[in-house]
CSV table of C-alpha atoms and ligand atoms in Angstrom, one decimal:
chain,number,residue,atom,x,y,z
A,1,UNK,CA,42.7,-97.4,12.4
A,2,UNK,CA,45.9,-99.4,11.9
A,3,UNK,CA,47.7,-100.9,14.9
A,4,UNK,CA,51.4,-101.2,14.0
A,5,UNK,CA,53.9,-103.5,15.7
A,6,UNK,CA,57.4,-103.0,16.9
A,7,UNK,CA,57.7,-99.4,16.1
A,8,UNK,CA,60.9,-97.5,17.2
A,9,UNK,CA,60.0,-94.8,19.8
A,10,UNK,CA,63.3,-93.0,19.3
A,11,UNK,CA,61.6,-91.7,16.1
A,12,UNK,CA,58.7,-90.3,18.2
A,13,UNK,CA,60.6,-88.5,21.0
A,14,UNK,CA,62.6,-85.3,20.8
A,15,UNK,CA,65.5,-87.0,22.8
A,16,UNK,CA,65.7,-89.4,19.8
A,17,UNK,CA,66.1,-92.2,22.4
A,18,UNK,CA,63.9,-95.2,23.1
A,19,UNK,CA,63.3,-98.8,22.2
A,20,UNK,CA,60.3,-100.3,20.4
A,21,UNK,CA,56.7,-100.1,21.2
A,22,UNK,CA,55.1,-103.6,21.0
A,23,UNK,CA,52.0,-102.0,19.5
A,24,UNK,CA,51.7,-98.4,18.1
A,25,UNK,CA,48.8,-96.4,16.7
A,26,UNK,CA,48.0,-92.9,15.5
A,27,UNK,CA,44.8,-91.5,17.1
A,28,UNK,CA,43.1,-89.1,14.8
A,29,UNK,CA,39.5,-89.3,16.1
A,30,UNK,CA,37.6,-90.2,19.2
A,31,UNK,CA,36.6,-93.4,17.3
A,32,UNK,CA,40.3,-94.3,17.0
A,33,UNK,CA,40.8,-93.7,20.7
A,34,UNK,CA,38.0,-96.0,21.6
A,35,UNK,CA,39.2,-98.7,19.2
A,36,UNK,CA,42.8,-98.4,20.7
A,37,UNK,CA,41.5,-98.7,24.3
A,38,UNK,CA,39.5,-101.8,23.3
A,39,UNK,CA,42.5,-103.3,21.6
A,40,UNK,CA,44.7,-102.8,24.7
A,41,UNK,CA,42.0,-104.3,26.9
A,42,UNK,CA,41.7,-107.3,24.7
A,43,UNK,CA,45.4,-107.9,24.6
A,44,UNK,CA,45.7,-107.1,28.3
A,45,UNK,CA,48.6,-104.7,27.7
A,46,UNK,CA,49.2,-101.2,29.2
A,47,UNK,CA,48.8,-98.0,27.2
A,48,UNK,CA,51.1,-95.1,26.9
A,49,UNK,CA,49.9,-91.8,25.5
A,50,UNK,CA,52.4,-89.7,23.5
A,51,UNK,CA,51.9,-86.2,22.2
A,52,UNK,CA,55.0,-84.5,20.7
A,53,UNK,CA,57.3,-86.8,22.8
A,54,UNK,CA,59.1,-83.7,24.0
A,55,UNK,CA,59.0,-84.4,27.7
A,56,UNK,CA,59.9,-88.1,28.0
A,57,UNK,CA,63.0,-90.3,28.2
A,58,UNK,CA,62.1,-93.8,27.1
A,59,UNK,CA,64.4,-96.7,27.9
A,60,UNK,CA,66.0,-98.9,25.2
A,61,UNK,CA,63.7,-101.7,26.5
A,62,UNK,CA,60.9,-99.8,24.8
A,63,UNK,CA,57.2,-100.3,25.8
A,64,UNK,CA,55.6,-103.7,26.1
A,65,UNK,CA,52.1,-102.3,25.4
A,66,UNK,CA,50.2,-100.0,23.1
A,67,UNK,CA,51.6,-96.5,22.4
A,68,UNK,CA,48.9,-94.1,21.3
A,69,UNK,CA,50.3,-91.1,19.4
A,70,UNK,CA,47.6,-88.4,19.7
A,71,UNK,CA,47.0,-86.6,16.4
A,72,UNK,CA,43.6,-85.1,17.2
A,73,UNK,CA,43.4,-81.9,15.1
A,74,UNK,CA,41.3,-78.8,14.8
A,75,UNK,CA,41.4,-75.2,16.0
A,76,UNK,CA,38.0,-73.4,16.4
A,77,UNK,CA,37.8,-69.8,17.5
A,78,UNK,CA,34.6,-68.5,19.2
A,79,UNK,CA,34.1,-64.8,19.8
A,80,UNK,CA,32.2,-64.0,23.1
A,81,UNK,CA,31.7,-61.1,25.4
A,82,UNK,CA,34.4,-62.6,27.7
A,83,UNK,CA,36.9,-62.7,24.9
A,84,UNK,CA,37.9,-65.3,22.2
A,85,UNK,CA,37.7,-68.9,23.1
A,86,UNK,CA,40.1,-71.2,21.2
A,87,UNK,CA,39.0,-74.9,21.2
A,88,UNK,CA,42.0,-76.8,20.2
A,89,UNK,CA,42.6,-80.5,19.4
A,90,UNK,CA,45.2,-82.1,21.7
A,91,UNK,CA,47.3,-83.2,18.7
A,92,UNK,CA,47.8,-79.7,17.3
A,93,UNK,CA,51.4,-78.4,17.4
A,94,UNK,CA,51.7,-76.0,20.3
A,95,UNK,CA,53.8,-73.4,18.6
A,96,UNK,CA,51.6,-73.4,15.5
A,97,UNK,CA,48.7,-72.6,17.8
A,98,UNK,CA,50.7,-69.7,19.4
A,99,UNK,CA,51.6,-68.4,15.9
A,100,UNK,CA,47.9,-68.5,14.8
A,101,UNK,CA,46.7,-66.6,17.9
A,102,UNK,CA,49.4,-64.0,17.4
A,103,UNK,CA,48.4,-63.6,13.7
A,104,UNK,CA,44.8,-63.0,14.8
A,105,UNK,CA,45.9,-60.3,17.2
A,106,UNK,CA,44.9,-62.3,20.3
A,107,UNK,CA,46.7,-61.8,23.6
A,108,UNK,CA,47.7,-64.6,26.0
A,109,UNK,CA,50.0,-67.1,24.4
A,110,UNK,CA,52.8,-65.0,22.9
A,111,UNK,CA,55.2,-65.5,25.8
A,112,UNK,CA,54.9,-69.2,25.4
A,113,UNK,CA,56.3,-69.1,21.9
A,114,UNK,CA,58.8,-71.7,20.7
A,115,UNK,CA,57.9,-74.4,23.2
A,116,UNK,CA,58.1,-77.9,21.5
A,117,UNK,CA,55.3,-80.4,21.9
A,118,UNK,CA,51.6,-80.6,21.3
A,119,UNK,CA,48.6,-78.7,22.8
A,120,UNK,CA,47.6,-81.8,24.9
A,121,UNK,CA,50.9,-81.5,26.7
A,122,UNK,CA,50.3,-77.9,27.8
A,123,UNK,CA,47.8,-78.6,30.6
A,124,UNK,CA,49.7,-81.7,31.8
A,125,UNK,CA,52.9,-79.8,32.5
A,126,UNK,CA,51.2,-76.4,32.9
A,127,UNK,CA,53.9,-75.2,30.6
A,128,UNK,CA,55.3,-71.9,31.4
A,129,UNK,CA,57.9,-69.4,30.3
A,130,UNK,CA,58.9,-65.8,30.5
A,131,UNK,CA,56.3,-64.9,33.1
A,132,UNK,CA,53.3,-66.8,31.5
A,133,UNK,CA,51.8,-70.2,32.3
A,134,UNK,CA,49.3,-72.3,30.3
A,135,UNK,CA,46.9,-72.0,33.3
A,136,UNK,CA,46.6,-68.3,32.8
A,137,UNK,CA,44.6,-68.9,29.6
A,138,UNK,CA,43.2,-72.4,29.9
A,139,UNK,CA,39.5,-72.5,30.7
A,140,UNK,CA,38.8,-76.2,30.5
A,141,UNK,CA,40.1,-79.5,29.3
A,142,UNK,CA,38.1,-82.2,27.6
A,143,UNK,CA,39.2,-85.7,28.6
A,144,UNK,CA,38.5,-89.3,27.9
A,145,UNK,CA,38.6,-91.8,30.7
A,146,UNK,CA,39.7,-95.2,29.3
A,147,UNK,CA,38.5,-96.9,32.5
A,148,UNK,CA,34.9,-95.8,32.1
A,149,UNK,CA,34.8,-94.9,28.4
A,150,UNK,CA,33.4,-91.5,29.3
A,151,UNK,CA,34.2,-88.1,27.9
A,152,UNK,CA,33.9,-85.1,30.3
A,153,UNK,CA,34.9,-81.5,30.5
A,154,UNK,CA,37.2,-80.5,33.4
A,155,UNK,CA,37.0,-76.9,34.5
A,156,UNK,CA,40.3,-75.1,35.1
A,157,UNK,CA,39.8,-75.4,38.9
A,158,UNK,CA,39.5,-79.2,38.6
A,159,UNK,CA,42.8,-79.4,36.8
A,160,UNK,CA,44.7,-78.4,40.0
A,161,UNK,CA,47.3,-76.4,38.2
A,162,UNK,CA,50.5,-75.5,40.0
A,163,UNK,CA,54.1,-74.7,39.0
A,164,UNK,CA,54.8,-77.2,36.1
A,165,UNK,CA,52.2,-79.4,37.6
A,166,UNK,CA,48.5,-80.5,37.3
A,167,UNK,CA,46.2,-83.3,38.2
A,168,UNK,CA,47.2,-85.0,34.9
A,169,UNK,CA,50.6,-85.8,36.5
A,170,UNK,CA,49.1,-87.4,39.6
A,171,UNK,CA,47.3,-90.7,40.4
A,172,UNK,CA,43.8,-89.2,40.1
A,173,UNK,CA,44.4,-87.8,36.6
A,174,UNK,CA,47.3,-89.7,35.1
A,175,UNK,CA,45.1,-92.2,33.2
A,176,UNK,CA,43.0,-89.5,31.4
A,177,UNK,CA,43.5,-88.8,27.8
A,178,UNK,CA,43.3,-85.1,26.8
A,179,UNK,CA,41.1,-84.6,23.8
A,180,UNK,CA,40.6,-80.8,23.5
A,181,UNK,CA,41.9,-77.8,25.4
A,182,UNK,CA,39.9,-74.5,25.5
A,183,UNK,CA,41.8,-71.3,26.0
A,184,UNK,CA,40.3,-67.8,26.7
A,185,UNK,CA,42.3,-65.2,24.9
A,186,UNK,CA,41.9,-61.4,24.8
A,187,UNK,CA,41.5,-59.0,21.9
A,188,UNK,CA,42.3,-56.0,24.1
A,189,UNK,CA,44.9,-57.5,26.3
A,190,UNK,CA,48.2,-56.3,27.7
A,191,UNK,CA,51.6,-57.5,26.8
A,192,UNK,CA,53.7,-59.0,29.7
A,193,UNK,CA,57.3,-58.0,29.1
A,194,UNK,CA,58.5,-57.6,32.7
A,195,UNK,CA,60.5,-60.9,32.7
A,196,UNK,CA,64.2,-60.1,32.8
A,197,UNK,CA,65.4,-61.6,29.5
A,198,UNK,CA,62.4,-60.1,27.6
A,199,UNK,CA,62.7,-56.7,29.2
A,200,UNK,CA,66.5,-56.6,28.4
A,201,UNK,CA,65.9,-57.7,24.8
A,202,UNK,CA,63.5,-54.7,24.1
A,203,UNK,CA,65.7,-52.3,26.0
A,204,UNK,CA,68.7,-53.2,23.9
A,205,UNK,CA,66.8,-53.2,20.7
A,206,UNK,CA,65.1,-49.9,21.7
A,207,UNK,CA,61.8,-51.1,20.3
A,208,UNK,CA,58.7,-49.5,21.8
A,209,UNK,CA,55.0,-49.7,20.7
A,210,UNK,CA,55.2,-53.5,20.9
A,211,UNK,CA,52.8,-56.0,19.4
A,212,UNK,CA,52.3,-59.7,20.3
A,213,UNK,CA,54.3,-60.5,17.2
A,214,UNK,CA,57.3,-58.6,18.6
A,215,UNK,CA,57.1,-60.5,21.9
A,216,UNK,CA,56.8,-63.8,20.0
A,217,UNK,CA,59.9,-63.0,17.9
A,218,UNK,CA,61.8,-61.9,21.0
A,219,UNK,CA,61.0,-65.0,22.9
A,220,UNK,CA,61.9,-67.2,20.0
A,221,UNK,CA,65.3,-65.4,19.7
A,222,UNK,CA,66.0,-65.6,23.4
A,223,UNK,CA,65.1,-69.3,23.5
A,224,UNK,CA,67.3,-70.1,20.4
A,225,UNK,CA,70.4,-69.0,22.4
A,226,UNK,CA,69.5,-71.0,25.5
A,227,UNK,CA,68.1,-74.2,24.1
A,228,UNK,CA,69.6,-76.5,21.5
A,229,UNK,CA,67.9,-76.8,18.1
A,230,UNK,CA,65.6,-79.8,18.3
A,231,UNK,CA,66.0,-80.5,14.6
A,232,UNK,CA,69.7,-81.1,15.1
A,233,UNK,CA,70.1,-82.6,18.5
A,234,UNK,CA,68.1,-84.9,20.8
A,235,UNK,CA,66.8,-83.1,23.9
A,236,UNK,CA,63.7,-82.7,26.0
A,237,UNK,CA,64.5,-79.1,26.9
A,238,UNK,CA,64.6,-78.5,30.7
A,239,UNK,CA,65.3,-81.9,32.3
A,240,UNK,CA,64.8,-80.5,35.9
A,241,UNK,CA,62.3,-78.5,37.7
A,242,UNK,CA,63.3,-75.3,39.5
A,243,UNK,CA,63.1,-76.2,43.2
A,244,UNK,CA,60.8,-74.4,45.6
A,245,UNK,CA,62.2,-74.3,49.2
A,246,UNK,CA,61.5,-72.8,52.6
A,247,UNK,CA,62.7,-69.2,52.9
A,248,UNK,CA,64.6,-70.0,56.1
A,249,UNK,CA,66.6,-72.8,54.4
A,250,UNK,CA,67.4,-70.3,51.6
A,251,UNK,CA,68.6,-67.8,54.1
A,252,UNK,CA,71.0,-70.4,55.7
A,253,UNK,CA,72.3,-71.2,52.2
A,254,UNK,CA,73.2,-67.5,51.7
A,255,UNK,CA,76.1,-68.0,54.2
A,256,UNK,CA,77.8,-70.3,51.8
A,257,UNK,CA,76.4,-68.9,48.5
A,258,UNK,CA,75.8,-65.2,49.1
A,259,UNK,CA,74.8,-64.7,45.4
A,260,UNK,CA,72.3,-67.5,45.2
A,261,UNK,CA,69.3,-66.0,43.4
A,262,UNK,CA,65.7,-66.5,44.5
A,263,UNK,CA,62.1,-65.6,43.6
A,264,UNK,CA,59.1,-65.4,45.9
A,265,UNK,CA,57.0,-68.5,45.5
A,266,UNK,CA,54.2,-68.1,48.0
A,267,UNK,CA,54.2,-67.6,51.8
A,268,UNK,CA,57.5,-68.6,53.4
A,269,UNK,CA,58.7,-70.1,50.1
A,270,UNK,CA,61.2,-69.2,47.4
A,271,UNK,CA,62.0,-70.6,44.0
A,272,UNK,CA,65.7,-71.2,43.2
A,273,UNK,CA,66.9,-71.3,39.6
A,274,UNK,CA,68.1,-74.9,39.2
A,275,UNK,CA,70.4,-73.7,36.4
A,276,UNK,CA,72.4,-71.6,38.9
A,277,UNK,CA,72.8,-74.7,41.2
A,278,UNK,CA,74.0,-76.9,38.4
A,279,UNK,CA,76.2,-74.3,36.7
A,280,UNK,CA,77.7,-71.9,39.3
A,281,UNK,CA,77.6,-74.1,42.4
A,282,UNK,CA,78.3,-77.5,40.8
A,283,UNK,CA,80.1,-76.7,37.5
A,284,UNK,CA,78.1,-78.9,35.2
A,285,UNK,CA,77.6,-76.6,32.3
A,286,UNK,CA,79.0,-78.1,29.1
A,287,UNK,CA,80.0,-81.4,30.9
A,288,UNK,CA,79.9,-84.4,28.6
A,289,UNK,CA,79.9,-88.1,29.4
A,290,UNK,CA,80.1,-89.9,26.1
A,291,UNK,CA,77.2,-88.6,24.0
A,292,UNK,CA,75.2,-87.5,27.1
A,293,UNK,CA,75.8,-83.9,27.9
A,294,UNK,CA,74.8,-80.8,29.7
A,295,UNK,CA,74.1,-78.0,27.2
A,296,UNK,CA,76.8,-75.3,27.3
A,297,UNK,CA,74.3,-72.4,27.3
A,298,UNK,CA,71.9,-73.8,29.9
A,299,UNK,CA,72.7,-76.3,32.6
A,300,UNK,CA,69.1,-77.4,32.9
A,301,UNK,CA,69.1,-78.9,29.5
A,302,UNK,CA,70.5,-82.4,28.8
A,303,UNK,CA,71.4,-83.3,25.3
A,304,UNK,CA,71.9,-86.5,23.4
A,305,UNK,CA,74.8,-85.5,21.2
A,306,UNK,CA,74.5,-88.6,19.0
A,307,UNK,CA,74.1,-92.1,20.3
A,308,UNK,CA,73.5,-91.6,24.1
A,309,UNK,CA,71.4,-94.2,25.8
A,310,UNK,CA,68.6,-93.5,28.2
A,311,UNK,CA,70.7,-95.0,30.9
A,312,UNK,CA,73.6,-92.6,30.2
A,313,UNK,CA,71.2,-89.6,30.2
A,314,UNK,CA,69.6,-90.8,33.4
A,315,UNK,CA,73.0,-91.4,35.1
A,316,UNK,CA,74.2,-87.9,34.3
A,317,UNK,CA,70.9,-86.4,35.6
A,318,UNK,CA,71.2,-88.5,38.8
A,319,UNK,CA,74.8,-87.4,39.3
A,320,UNK,CA,73.8,-83.7,38.9
A,321,UNK,CA,70.9,-84.1,41.3
A,322,UNK,CA,73.2,-85.8,43.9
A,323,UNK,CA,75.8,-83.1,43.7
A,324,UNK,CA,73.3,-80.4,44.3
A,325,UNK,CA,71.9,-82.3,47.2
A,326,UNK,CA,75.4,-82.8,48.7
A,327,UNK,CA,76.3,-79.1,48.3
A,328,UNK,CA,73.1,-77.4,49.2
A,329,UNK,CA,70.7,-80.0,50.7
A,330,UNK,CA,68.2,-79.1,47.9
A,331,UNK,CA,66.3,-82.0,46.3
A,332,UNK,CA,65.8,-81.4,42.6
A,333,UNK,CA,63.0,-83.2,40.8
A,334,UNK,CA,63.1,-84.3,37.2
A,335,UNK,CA,60.7,-82.5,34.9
A,336,UNK,CA,61.0,-85.1,32.2
A,337,UNK,CA,59.0,-88.3,32.6
A,338,UNK,CA,61.3,-91.3,32.6
A,339,UNK,CA,59.8,-94.5,31.2
B,1,NAP,P1,65.5,-68.2,33.6
B,1,NAP,O1,64.8,-67.2,32.8
B,1,NAP,O2,67.0,-68.2,33.6
B,1,NAP,O3,64.9,-68.4,35.0
B,1,NAP,C1,65.5,-69.3,36.0
B,1,NAP,C2,64.6,-69.4,37.1
B,1,NAP,O4,64.3,-68.1,37.7
B,1,NAP,C3,63.2,-70.0,36.8
B,1,NAP,O5,62.8,-70.7,38.0
B,1,NAP,C4,62.4,-68.8,36.7
B,1,NAP,O6,61.0,-69.0,37.1
B,1,NAP,C5,63.0,-67.8,37.8
B,1,NAP,N1,62.7,-66.5,37.4
B,1,NAP,C6,63.4,-65.7,36.6
B,1,NAP,N2,62.8,-64.4,36.5
B,1,NAP,C7,61.7,-64.5,37.4
B,1,NAP,C8,60.8,-63.5,37.7
B,1,NAP,N3,60.8,-62.3,37.3
B,1,NAP,N4,59.8,-63.9,38.6
B,1,NAP,C9,59.8,-65.1,39.1
B,1,NAP,N5,60.6,-66.1,38.8
B,1,NAP,C10,61.6,-65.8,37.9
B,1,NAP,O7,65.1,-69.6,33.0
B,1,NAP,P2,65.5,-70.3,31.6
B,1,NAP,O8,65.9,-71.7,31.9
B,1,NAP,O9,66.2,-69.4,30.7
B,1,NAP,O10,64.0,-70.5,30.9
B,1,NAP,C11,63.3,-69.4,30.4
B,1,NAP,C12,61.8,-69.6,30.7
B,1,NAP,O11,61.4,-70.8,30.0
B,1,NAP,C13,61.5,-69.8,32.2
B,1,NAP,O12,60.3,-69.2,32.5
B,1,NAP,C14,61.4,-71.3,32.3
B,1,NAP,O13,60.6,-71.7,33.4
B,1,NAP,C15,60.8,-71.7,31.0
B,1,NAP,N6,60.9,-73.1,30.7
B,1,NAP,C16,59.8,-73.8,30.8
B,1,NAP,C17,59.8,-75.2,30.5
B,1,NAP,C18,58.6,-76.0,30.7
B,1,NAP,O14,57.5,-75.5,31.0
B,1,NAP,N7,58.7,-77.3,30.6
B,1,NAP,C19,61.0,-75.8,30.1
B,1,NAP,C20,62.1,-74.9,29.9
B,1,NAP,C21,62.1,-73.6,30.2
B,1,NAP,P3,59.9,-69.5,36.0
B,1,NAP,O15,60.3,-70.9,35.7
B,1,NAP,O16,58.7,-69.4,36.8
B,1,NAP,O17,60.0,-68.6,34.8
């Protein structure tokens, strides 16, 4: 495996922002991974694992260590009495996997169509959209621990999945490198089209007798209106998490903002669409500061319209977060990792 030097990370992130990696390598096998870890240990430099680079904002200072771009490939389907298992390499493109499962008539991933990034990113973030989450189908995750050099299989329950969260974002699991993700998909499943945007789409088109392919196409079309085209503009999709707050705090907010939407999120808790806070309450939709901007169709999405720096994007995000805090008292977390 070749270790390259001084490689631009802007070319490896969807934001198209980021300085150079001191060292950089493509990991295409477990052997490559072990070699890379040994190299970082020998040089005494930190490691950074990148998949599709679709959920990070990297500073112009770059990364003074070894960046491992995970390109572990392979999709194996296994028919069992429980359903069809898909064992998928972490470096496979997420949407290509969804397309393949839909083509095979399998149920489970169709609502997660059109999400950028790699399969390895799916459990980290517990990606979710239109009423489905990765955790609904993930059965286990194979990981490599660079500290011990061991490979192990973590069952779904050990991954501590929660709303856009998992053990892989926290201290106990942050250092693990995801090798393979196993999904359990159904041949005789049911479509989930209850989510507002999807339901409306099919009502308007008057399509009945739906297939997974119809749902996939609908989700891709809905997303294309709300999210900028990654091929054209730098973005990491949603920059912020939708906050979950106490129901009593929400009820107090209704005095000032009677139309504030909410969704149940467990006992005594509600989820508030952050897009509403940024757009309707704070008026950020379409705002632009230099080349850093808030997407005009969705205020959760920050865009690099050309030559924005990581600092400009971060400042805009901080300004948005502060305004929401000032107006509503709600603390909004970043969904994107800032490095
Ligand atoms: P949206 O559909 O306008 O929804 C805004 C907010 O309302 C989200 O918090 C959403 O929860 C919630 N919501 C809407 N309908 C709901 C229902 N029936 N039950 C419970 N909660 C409901 O959001 P959007 O920005 O256009 O995004 C569309 C979908 O893509 C959303 O599901 C969003 O979460 C997802 N997305 C995911 C990522 C990611 O995983 N990194 C990034 C961007 C967008 P949910 O978030 O639980 O749906």
